[in-house]
Coordinates of C-alpha atoms in Angstrom, one line a residue:
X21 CA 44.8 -46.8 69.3
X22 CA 41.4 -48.9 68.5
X23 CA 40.2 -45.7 67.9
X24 CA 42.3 -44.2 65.6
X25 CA 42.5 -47.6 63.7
X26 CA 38.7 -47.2 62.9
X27 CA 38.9 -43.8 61.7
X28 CA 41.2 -44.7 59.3
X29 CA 39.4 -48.0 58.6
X30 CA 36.1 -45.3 57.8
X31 CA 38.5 -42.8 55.6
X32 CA 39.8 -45.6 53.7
X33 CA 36.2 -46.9 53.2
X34 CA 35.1 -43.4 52.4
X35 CA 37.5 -42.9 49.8
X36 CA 36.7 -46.6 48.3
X37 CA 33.4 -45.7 47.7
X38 CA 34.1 -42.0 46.2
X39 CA 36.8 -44.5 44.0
X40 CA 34.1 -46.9 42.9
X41 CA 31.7 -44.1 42.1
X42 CA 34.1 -43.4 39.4
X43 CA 35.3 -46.3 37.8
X44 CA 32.8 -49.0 38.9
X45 CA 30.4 -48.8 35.6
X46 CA 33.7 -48.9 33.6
X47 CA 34.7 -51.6 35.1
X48 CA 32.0 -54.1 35.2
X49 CA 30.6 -52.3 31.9
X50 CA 33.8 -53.5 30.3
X51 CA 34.0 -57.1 32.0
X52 CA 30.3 -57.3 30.4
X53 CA 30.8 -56.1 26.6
X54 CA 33.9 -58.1 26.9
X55 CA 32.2 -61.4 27.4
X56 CA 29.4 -60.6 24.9
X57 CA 31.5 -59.7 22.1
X58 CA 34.3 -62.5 22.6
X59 CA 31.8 -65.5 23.6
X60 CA 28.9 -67.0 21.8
X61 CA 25.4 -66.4 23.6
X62 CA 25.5 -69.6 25.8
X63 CA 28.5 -67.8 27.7
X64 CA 28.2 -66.6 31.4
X65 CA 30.7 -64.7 33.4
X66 CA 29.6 -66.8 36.2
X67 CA 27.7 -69.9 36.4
X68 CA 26.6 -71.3 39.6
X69 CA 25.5 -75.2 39.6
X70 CA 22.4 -75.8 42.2
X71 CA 20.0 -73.5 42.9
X72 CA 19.0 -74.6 46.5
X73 CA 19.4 -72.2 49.4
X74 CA 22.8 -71.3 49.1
X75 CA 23.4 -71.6 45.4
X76 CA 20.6 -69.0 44.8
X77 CA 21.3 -66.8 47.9
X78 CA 24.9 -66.2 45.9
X79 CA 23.1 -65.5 42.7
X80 CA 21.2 -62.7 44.7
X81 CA 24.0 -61.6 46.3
X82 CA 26.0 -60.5 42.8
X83 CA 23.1 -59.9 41.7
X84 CA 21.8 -57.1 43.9
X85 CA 25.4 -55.7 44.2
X86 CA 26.1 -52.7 41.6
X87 CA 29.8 -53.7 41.4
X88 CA 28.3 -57.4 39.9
X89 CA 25.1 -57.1 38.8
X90 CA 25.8 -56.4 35.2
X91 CA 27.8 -59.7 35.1
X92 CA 26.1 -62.7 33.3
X93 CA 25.4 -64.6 36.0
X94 CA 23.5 -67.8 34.9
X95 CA 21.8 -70.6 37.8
X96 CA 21.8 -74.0 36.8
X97 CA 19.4 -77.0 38.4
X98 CA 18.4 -80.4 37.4
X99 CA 14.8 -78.9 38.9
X100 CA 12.9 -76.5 38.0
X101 CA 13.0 -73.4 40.6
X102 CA 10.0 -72.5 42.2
X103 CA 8.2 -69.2 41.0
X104 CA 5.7 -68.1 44.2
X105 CA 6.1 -68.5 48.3
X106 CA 3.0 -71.4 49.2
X107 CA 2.6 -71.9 52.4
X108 CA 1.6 -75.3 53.8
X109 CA -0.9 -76.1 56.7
X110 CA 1.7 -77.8 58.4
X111 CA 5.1 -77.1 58.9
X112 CA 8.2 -77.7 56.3
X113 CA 9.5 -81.3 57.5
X114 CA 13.3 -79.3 57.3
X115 CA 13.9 -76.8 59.2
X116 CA 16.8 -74.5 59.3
X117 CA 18.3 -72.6 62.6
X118 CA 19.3 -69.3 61.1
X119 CA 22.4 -67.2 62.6
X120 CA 22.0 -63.6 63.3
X121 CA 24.7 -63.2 60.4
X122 CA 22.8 -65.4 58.0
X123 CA 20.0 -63.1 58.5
X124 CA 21.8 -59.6 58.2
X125 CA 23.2 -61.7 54.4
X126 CA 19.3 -62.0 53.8
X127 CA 18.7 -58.5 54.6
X128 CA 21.4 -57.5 52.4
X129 CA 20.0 -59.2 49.4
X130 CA 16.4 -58.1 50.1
X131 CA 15.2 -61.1 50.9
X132 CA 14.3 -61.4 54.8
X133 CA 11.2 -59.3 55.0
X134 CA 9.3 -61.3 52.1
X135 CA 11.0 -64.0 54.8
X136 CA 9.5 -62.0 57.5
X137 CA 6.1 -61.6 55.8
X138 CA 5.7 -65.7 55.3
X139 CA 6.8 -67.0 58.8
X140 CA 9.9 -67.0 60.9
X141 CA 9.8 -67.8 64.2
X142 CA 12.4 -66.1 66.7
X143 CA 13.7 -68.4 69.5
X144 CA 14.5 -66.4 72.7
X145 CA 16.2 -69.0 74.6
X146 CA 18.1 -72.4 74.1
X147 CA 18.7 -75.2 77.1
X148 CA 21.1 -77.6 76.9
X149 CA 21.6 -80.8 79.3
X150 CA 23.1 -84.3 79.4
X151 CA 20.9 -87.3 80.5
X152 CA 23.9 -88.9 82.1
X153 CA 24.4 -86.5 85.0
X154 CA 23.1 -82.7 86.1
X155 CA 25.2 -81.2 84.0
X156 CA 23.1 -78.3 82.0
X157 CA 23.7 -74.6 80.6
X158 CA 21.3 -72.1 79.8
X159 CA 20.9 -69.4 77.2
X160 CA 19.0 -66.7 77.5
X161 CA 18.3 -63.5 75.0
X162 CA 17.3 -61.0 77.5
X163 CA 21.2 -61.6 79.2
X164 CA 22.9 -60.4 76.1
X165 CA 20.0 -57.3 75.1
X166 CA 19.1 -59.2 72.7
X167 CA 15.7 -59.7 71.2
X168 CA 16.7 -63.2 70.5
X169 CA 19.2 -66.2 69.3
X170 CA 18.4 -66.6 66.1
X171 CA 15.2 -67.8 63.9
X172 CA 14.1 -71.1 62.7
X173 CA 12.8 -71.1 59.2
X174 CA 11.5 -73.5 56.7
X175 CA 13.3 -74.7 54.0
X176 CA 10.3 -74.2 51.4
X177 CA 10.1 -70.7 52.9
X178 CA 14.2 -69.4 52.3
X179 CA 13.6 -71.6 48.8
X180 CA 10.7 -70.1 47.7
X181 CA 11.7 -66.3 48.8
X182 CA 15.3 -66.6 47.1
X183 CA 14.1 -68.1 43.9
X184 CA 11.3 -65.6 43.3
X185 CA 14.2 -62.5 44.6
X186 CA 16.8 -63.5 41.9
X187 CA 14.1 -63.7 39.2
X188 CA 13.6 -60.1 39.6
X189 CA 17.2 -59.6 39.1
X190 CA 19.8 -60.1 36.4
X191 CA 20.3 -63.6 36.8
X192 CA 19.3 -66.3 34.0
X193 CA 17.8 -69.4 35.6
X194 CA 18.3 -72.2 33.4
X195 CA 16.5 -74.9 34.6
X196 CA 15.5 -77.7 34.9
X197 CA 18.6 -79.2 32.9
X198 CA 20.7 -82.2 34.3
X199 CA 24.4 -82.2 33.3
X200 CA 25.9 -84.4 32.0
X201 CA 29.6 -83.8 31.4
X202 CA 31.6 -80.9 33.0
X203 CA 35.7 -80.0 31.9
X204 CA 37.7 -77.1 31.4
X205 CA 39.4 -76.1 27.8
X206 CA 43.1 -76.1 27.1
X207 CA 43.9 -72.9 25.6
X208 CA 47.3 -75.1 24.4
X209 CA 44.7 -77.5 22.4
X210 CA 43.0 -77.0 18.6
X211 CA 40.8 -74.7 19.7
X212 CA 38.3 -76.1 16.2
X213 CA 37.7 -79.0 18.1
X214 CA 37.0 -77.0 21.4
X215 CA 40.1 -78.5 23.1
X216 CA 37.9 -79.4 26.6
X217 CA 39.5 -81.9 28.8
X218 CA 35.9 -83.2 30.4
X219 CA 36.0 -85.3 33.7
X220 CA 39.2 -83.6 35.2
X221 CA 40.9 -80.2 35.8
X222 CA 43.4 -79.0 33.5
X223 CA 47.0 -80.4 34.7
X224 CA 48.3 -77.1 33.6
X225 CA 48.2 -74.7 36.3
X226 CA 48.3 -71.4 34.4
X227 CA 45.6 -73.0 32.0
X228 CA 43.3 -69.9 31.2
X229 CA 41.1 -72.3 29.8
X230 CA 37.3 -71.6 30.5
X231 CA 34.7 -74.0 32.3
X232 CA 32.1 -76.1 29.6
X233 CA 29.0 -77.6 30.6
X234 CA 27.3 -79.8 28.8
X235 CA 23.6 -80.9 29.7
X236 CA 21.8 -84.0 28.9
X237 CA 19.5 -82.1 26.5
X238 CA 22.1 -81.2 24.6
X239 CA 23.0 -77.4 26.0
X240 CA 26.8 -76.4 26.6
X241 CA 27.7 -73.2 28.3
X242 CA 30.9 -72.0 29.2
X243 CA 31.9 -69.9 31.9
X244 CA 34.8 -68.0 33.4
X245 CA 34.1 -69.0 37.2
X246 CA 32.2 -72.3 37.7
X247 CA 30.5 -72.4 41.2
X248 CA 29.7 -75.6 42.6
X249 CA 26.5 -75.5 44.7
X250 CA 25.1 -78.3 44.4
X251 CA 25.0 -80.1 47.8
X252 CA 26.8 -82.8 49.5
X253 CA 26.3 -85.0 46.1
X254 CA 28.1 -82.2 44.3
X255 CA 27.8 -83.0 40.7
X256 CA 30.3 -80.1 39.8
X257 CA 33.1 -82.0 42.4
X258 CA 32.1 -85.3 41.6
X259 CA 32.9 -84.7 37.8
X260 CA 36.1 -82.9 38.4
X261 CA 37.4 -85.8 40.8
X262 CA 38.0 -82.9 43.1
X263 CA 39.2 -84.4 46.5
X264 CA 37.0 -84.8 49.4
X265 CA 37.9 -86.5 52.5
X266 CA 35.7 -87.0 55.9
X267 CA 33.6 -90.2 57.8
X268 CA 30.7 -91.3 58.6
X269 CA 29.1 -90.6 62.1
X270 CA 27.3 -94.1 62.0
X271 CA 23.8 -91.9 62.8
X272 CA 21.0 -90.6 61.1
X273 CA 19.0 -87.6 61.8
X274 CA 15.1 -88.4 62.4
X275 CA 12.9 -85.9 61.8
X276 CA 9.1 -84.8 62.7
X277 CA 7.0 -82.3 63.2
X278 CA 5.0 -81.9 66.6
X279 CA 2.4 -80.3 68.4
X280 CA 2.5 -79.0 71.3
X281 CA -0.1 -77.7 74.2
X282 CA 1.5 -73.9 74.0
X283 CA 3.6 -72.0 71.9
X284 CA 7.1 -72.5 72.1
X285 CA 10.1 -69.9 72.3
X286 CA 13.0 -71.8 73.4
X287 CA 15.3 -74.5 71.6
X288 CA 15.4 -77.7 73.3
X289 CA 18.3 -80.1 73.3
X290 CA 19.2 -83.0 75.4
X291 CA 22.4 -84.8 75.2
X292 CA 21.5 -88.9 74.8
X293 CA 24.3 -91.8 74.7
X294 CA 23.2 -92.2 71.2
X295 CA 23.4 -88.6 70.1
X296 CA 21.5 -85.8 70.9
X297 CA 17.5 -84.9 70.3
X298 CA 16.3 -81.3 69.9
X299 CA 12.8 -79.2 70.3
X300 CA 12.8 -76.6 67.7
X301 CA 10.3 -73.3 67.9
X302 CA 8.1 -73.1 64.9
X303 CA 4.6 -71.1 64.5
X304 CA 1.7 -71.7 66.5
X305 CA 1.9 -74.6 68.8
X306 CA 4.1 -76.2 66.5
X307 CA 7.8 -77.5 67.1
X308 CA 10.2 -79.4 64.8
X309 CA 12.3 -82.4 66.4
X310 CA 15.5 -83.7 64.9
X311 CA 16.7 -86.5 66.5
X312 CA 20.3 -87.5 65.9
X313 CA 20.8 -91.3 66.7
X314 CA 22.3 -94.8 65.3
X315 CA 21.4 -95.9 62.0
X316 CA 19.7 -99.1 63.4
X317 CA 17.3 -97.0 66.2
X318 CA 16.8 -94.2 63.6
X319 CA 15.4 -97.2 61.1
X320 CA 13.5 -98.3 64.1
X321 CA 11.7 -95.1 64.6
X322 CA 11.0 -94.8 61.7
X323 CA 8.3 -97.9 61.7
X324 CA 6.4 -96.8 64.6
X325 CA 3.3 -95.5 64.8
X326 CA 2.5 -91.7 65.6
X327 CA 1.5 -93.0 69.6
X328 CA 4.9 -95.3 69.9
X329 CA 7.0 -92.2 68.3
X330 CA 5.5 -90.3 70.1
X331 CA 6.1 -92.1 73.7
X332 CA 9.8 -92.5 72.4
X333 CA 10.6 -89.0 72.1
X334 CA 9.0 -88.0 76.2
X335 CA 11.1 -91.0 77.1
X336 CA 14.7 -89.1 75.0
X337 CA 13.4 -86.0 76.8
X338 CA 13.6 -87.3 80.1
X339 CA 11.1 -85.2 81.7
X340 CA 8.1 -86.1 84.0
X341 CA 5.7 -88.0 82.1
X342 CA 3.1 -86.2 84.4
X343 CA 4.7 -82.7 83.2
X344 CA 5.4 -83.7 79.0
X345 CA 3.1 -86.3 77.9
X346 CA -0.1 -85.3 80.1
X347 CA -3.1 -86.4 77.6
X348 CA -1.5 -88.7 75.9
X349 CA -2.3 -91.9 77.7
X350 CA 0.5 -93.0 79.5
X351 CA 1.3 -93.4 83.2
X352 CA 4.0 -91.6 85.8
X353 CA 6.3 -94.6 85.4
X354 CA 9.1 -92.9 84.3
X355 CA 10.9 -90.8 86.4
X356 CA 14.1 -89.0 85.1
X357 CA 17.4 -89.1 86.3
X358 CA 18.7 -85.8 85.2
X359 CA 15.7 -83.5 84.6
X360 CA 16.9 -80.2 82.7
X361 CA 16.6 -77.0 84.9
X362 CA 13.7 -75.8 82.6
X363 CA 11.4 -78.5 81.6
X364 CA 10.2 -79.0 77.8
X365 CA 6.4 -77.6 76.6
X366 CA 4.2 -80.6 76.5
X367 CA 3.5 -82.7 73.7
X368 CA 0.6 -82.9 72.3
X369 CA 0.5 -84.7 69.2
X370 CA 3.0 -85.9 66.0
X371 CA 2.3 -84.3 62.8
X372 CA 2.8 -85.5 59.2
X373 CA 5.6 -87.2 57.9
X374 CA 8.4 -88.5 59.4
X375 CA 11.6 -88.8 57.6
X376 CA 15.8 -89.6 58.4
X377 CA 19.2 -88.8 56.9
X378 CA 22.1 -90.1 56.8
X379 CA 24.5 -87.7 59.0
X380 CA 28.7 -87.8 57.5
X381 CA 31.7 -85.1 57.9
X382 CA 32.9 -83.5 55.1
X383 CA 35.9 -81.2 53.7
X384 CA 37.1 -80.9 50.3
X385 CA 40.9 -80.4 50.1
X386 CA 41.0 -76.9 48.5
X387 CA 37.1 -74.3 48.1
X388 CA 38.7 -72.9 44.9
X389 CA 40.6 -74.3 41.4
X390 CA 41.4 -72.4 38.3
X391 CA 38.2 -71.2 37.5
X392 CA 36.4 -73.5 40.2
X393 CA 34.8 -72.6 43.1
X394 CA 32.6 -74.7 45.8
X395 CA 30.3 -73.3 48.5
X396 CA 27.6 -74.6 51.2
X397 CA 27.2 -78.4 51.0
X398 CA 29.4 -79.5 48.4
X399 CA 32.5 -78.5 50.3
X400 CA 31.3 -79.4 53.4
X401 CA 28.9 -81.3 56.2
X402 CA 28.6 -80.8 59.5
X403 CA 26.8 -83.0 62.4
X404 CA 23.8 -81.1 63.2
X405 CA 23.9 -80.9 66.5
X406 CA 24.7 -77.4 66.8
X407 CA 22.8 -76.2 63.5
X408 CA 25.3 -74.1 61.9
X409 CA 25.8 -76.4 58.3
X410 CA 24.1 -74.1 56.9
X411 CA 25.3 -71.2 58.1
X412 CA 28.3 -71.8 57.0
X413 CA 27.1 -72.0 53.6
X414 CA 25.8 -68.6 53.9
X415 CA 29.1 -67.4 55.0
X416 CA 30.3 -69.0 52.2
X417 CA 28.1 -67.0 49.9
X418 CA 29.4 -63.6 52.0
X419 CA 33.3 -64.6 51.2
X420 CA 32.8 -65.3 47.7
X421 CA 30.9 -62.6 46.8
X422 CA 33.1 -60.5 48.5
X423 CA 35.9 -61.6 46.8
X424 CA 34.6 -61.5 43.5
X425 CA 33.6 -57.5 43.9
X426 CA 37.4 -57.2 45.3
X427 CA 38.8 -58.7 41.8
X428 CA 36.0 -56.6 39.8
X429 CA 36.8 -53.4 41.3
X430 CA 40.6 -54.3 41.0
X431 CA 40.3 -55.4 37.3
X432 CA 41.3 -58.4 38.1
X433 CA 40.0 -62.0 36.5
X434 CA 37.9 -63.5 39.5
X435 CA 38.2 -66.9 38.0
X436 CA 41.8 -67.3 38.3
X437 CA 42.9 -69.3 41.4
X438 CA 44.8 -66.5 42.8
X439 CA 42.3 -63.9 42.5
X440 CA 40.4 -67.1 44.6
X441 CA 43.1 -67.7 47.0
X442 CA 41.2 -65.2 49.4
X443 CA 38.2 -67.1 49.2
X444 CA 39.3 -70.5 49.9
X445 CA 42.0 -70.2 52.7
X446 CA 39.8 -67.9 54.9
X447 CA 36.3 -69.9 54.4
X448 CA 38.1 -73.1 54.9
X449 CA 40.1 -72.6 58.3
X450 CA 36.9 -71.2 59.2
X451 CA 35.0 -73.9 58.6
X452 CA 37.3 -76.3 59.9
X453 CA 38.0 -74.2 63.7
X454 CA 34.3 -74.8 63.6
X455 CA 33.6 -78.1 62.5
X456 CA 36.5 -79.6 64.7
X457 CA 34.8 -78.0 67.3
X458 CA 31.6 -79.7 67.0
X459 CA 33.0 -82.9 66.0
X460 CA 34.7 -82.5 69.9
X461 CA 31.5 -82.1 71.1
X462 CA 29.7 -85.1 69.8
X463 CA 32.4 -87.4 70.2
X464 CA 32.4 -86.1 74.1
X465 CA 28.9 -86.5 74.6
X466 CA 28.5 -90.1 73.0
X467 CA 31.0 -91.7 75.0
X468 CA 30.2 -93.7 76.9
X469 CA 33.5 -93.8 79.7
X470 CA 33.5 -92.5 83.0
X471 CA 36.2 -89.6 82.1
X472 CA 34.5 -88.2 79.2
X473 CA 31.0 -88.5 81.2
X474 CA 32.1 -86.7 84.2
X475 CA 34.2 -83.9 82.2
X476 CA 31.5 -83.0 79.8
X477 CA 28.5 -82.6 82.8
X478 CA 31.1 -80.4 85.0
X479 CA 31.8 -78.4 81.6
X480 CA 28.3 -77.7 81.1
X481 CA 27.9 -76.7 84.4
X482 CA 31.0 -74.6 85.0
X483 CA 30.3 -72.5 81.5
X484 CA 26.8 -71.7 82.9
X485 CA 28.4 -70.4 85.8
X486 CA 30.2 -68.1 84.1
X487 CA 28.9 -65.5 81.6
X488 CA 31.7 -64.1 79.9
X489 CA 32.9 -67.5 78.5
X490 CA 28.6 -68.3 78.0
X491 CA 29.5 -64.9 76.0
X492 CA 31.5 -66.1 73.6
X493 CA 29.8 -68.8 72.6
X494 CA 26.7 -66.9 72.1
X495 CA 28.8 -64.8 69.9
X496 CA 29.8 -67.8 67.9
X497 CA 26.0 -68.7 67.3
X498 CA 25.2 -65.2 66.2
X499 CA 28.0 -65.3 63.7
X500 CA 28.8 -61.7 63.8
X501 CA 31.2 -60.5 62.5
X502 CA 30.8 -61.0 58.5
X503 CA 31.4 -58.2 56.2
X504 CA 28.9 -56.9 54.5
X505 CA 29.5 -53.4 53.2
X506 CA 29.4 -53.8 49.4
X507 CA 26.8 -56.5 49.2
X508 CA 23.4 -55.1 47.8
X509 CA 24.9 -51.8 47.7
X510 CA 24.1 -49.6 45.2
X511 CA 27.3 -47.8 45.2

């Protein structure tokens, strides 16, 4: 039966393509001249707010995909977007775990090899353990024939790359501008005096009504599908009063670049009573920490000196002082109570700046309005613990693009809400089944009762144990499983 399911899966997608080989210039040719000849100049069939990682991965996505490129896609930032890939001595202070899926997006696009080309740096392992018992779990590459995990990248890097990608393509950047009213017109209105309710959605839910932007210079564009990516400060959400809900997690995220006595391959994370510290792979003998802790330690680490940090962090680690801090001055005093199976490179020095944020939980109520869409960070936040945010937002960018060559190819408008629909219930009970999940996680391993502290070590330990379960949540790392067949295809 599976079988014969995926030969018809492969007809239908064969006959797709001979379909769209057809009737795919008429149709985008016709969404194009359409726009152009009914809308002044400062008119854009899609205009995406932010042009940070994920807004300008989705302008490369339509962009690089036949079926959207000849859209007017426009990318709009209160900063100017950077032009060339520079790379710094040291390390990016921000790091990013990429998924497997995030990177086959960046393939996609053409973007990973430039990526590739700058530095990335594969990690081929990742322990895990709790400094409250013996409980630890182990993942290794090798077990699953993989070459490795995943990849962590620097943010100036994925920036840099995307930026200089979708300048090669048919996107406009228009930047830097800062906005400083958005609204959506009422078609029912005196269309002389433009008619745009600013500050709210239409109340009118079959309002056709386009998107207007207006900047503080003095620019206003319109646009048939306003995309907010703009971050967790979404500017686009914010002016529509679009509903958010979520909480603080009372912690902020320190973070720091360090140096170690060898090169590193693995990911590092140790489960503290105050939230949980990780040893990221970078290039050379570098490693990135980000340690997730209360507001009032995190200000407190932040005031130390590069020795005192750096004596903090073998102390979060739990290891040997003989076996992690060697060459750095201090004694054998400390002796661990739960060392992790495998224990972490040594430290050799702190490098650069250190720096904290604030770490909250996020969910807007609904990813798409009439003529309103949100993606990455400004419809939702994550606890980093488990460093998917991101990915998320680039599975985001996979849906929505996605769902926008679905309504081009079907002549539909992909700014109404239910060409949308698609979009928003999928990415969001996605999100959520994941972000519940982690949210479990970090309210298990911060408590402090008995219950909690003996269930969470014997789960660590029984999931070790056994690698088909191990197997699935390696799976959920990798984030297989996203579609990817029309994006950057010429067809």
């Amino acid at each position: 039966m599976r079988h014969m399911m995926l030969r018809c899966s492969n007809k239908k997608l064969f006959a797709s393509r001979h379909a769209i080989r057809h009737e795919r210039n008429t149709t985008t040719t016709l969404t194009r001249n359409f726009s152009a000849h009914t809308y002044p100049s400062n008119y854009f069939d899609i205009l995406i707010v932010g042009g940070g990682m994920v807004g300008a991965a989705l302008a490369c996505a339509l962009g690089s995909t036949k079926m959207t490129s000849l859209l007017k896609i426009g990318v709009l930032d209160s900063l100017p977007l950077g032009n060339d890939v520079k790379l710094t001595e040291l390390p990016d202070l921000r790091v990013y775990s990429l998924s497997h899926a995030t990177v086959d997006l960046f393939k996609a696009i053409g973007v990973w090899k430039e990526m590739e080309d700058a530095r990335v740096t594969p990690y081929r392992s990742m322990h895990v353990w709790d400094s409250t018992g013996n409980g630890n779990i182990n993942f290794r590459a090798a077990d699953y024939q993989l070459d490795n995990l995943g990849y962590i990248v620097e943010h100036n890097i994925i920036t840099s790359v995307l930026h200089q990608r979708l300048r090669k393509l048919n996107v406009e950047v228009l930047a830097p501008l800062a906005i400083e009213e958005i609204g959506q017109q009422d078609e029912e209105k005196d269309k002389k005096a433009d008619g745009t309710n600013f500050g709210k959605m239409s109340s009118r839910k079959d309002n056709d009504g386009l998107m207007t932007v207006k900047t503080k210079s003095g620019d206003t564009f319109t646009t048939k599908l306003l995309v907010g990516a703009d971050g967790a400060q979404s500017v686009v959400r914010k002016a529509l009063s679009l509903p958010i809900s979520g909480w603080s997690y009372g912690q902020k995220a320190v973070v720091q670049v360090v140096s170690l006595q060898q090169p590193n391959s693995s990911a590092w994370q140790r489960f503290l009573p105050s939230g949980p510290i990780a040893l990221l792979p970078l290039f050379d003998n570098y490693s990135s920490i980000v340690w997730s802790t209360s507001t009032q330690h995190a200000d407190h680490l932040l005031t130390l000196s590069d020795q005192e940090f750096a004596s903090e962090l073998c102390k979060a680690f739990m290891a040997p002082v003989s076996t992690m801090c060697n060459g750095m001055g201090y004694g054998s005093k400390f002796n661990p109570l739960s060392p992790p199976t495998n224990i972490p490179p040594t430290i050799e020095s702190v490098c650069g700046k250190r720096a904290a944020f604030p770490l909250k939980r996020s969910h807007v109520d609904e990813y798409a309005y009439q003529r309103v869409a949100l993606v990455g960070d400004a419809a939702h936040t994550i606890h980093p613990l488990a460093g998917q945010g991101v990915n998320l937002g680039f599975g985001d960018v996979v849906s929505l693009t996605n769902n926008i060559i679905s309504a081009v190819y079907t002549g539909q408008d992909f700014g109404q809400r239910s060409s949308l629909r698609m979009y928003a219930s999928t990415r969001r009970e996605e999100n959520e089944r994941m972000m519940s999940g982690i949210n479990l996680i970090n309210n298990l391993f911060t408590s402090p009762l008995l219950v909690p502290t003996v269930v969470r070590n014997l789960s660590l330990s029984f999931t070790d144990s056994l690698s088909p379960l191990k197997k699935v949540f390696v799976d959920m790392a990798l984030g297989k499983g996203n579609n990817l067949a029309w994006i950057g295809s010429s067809v």
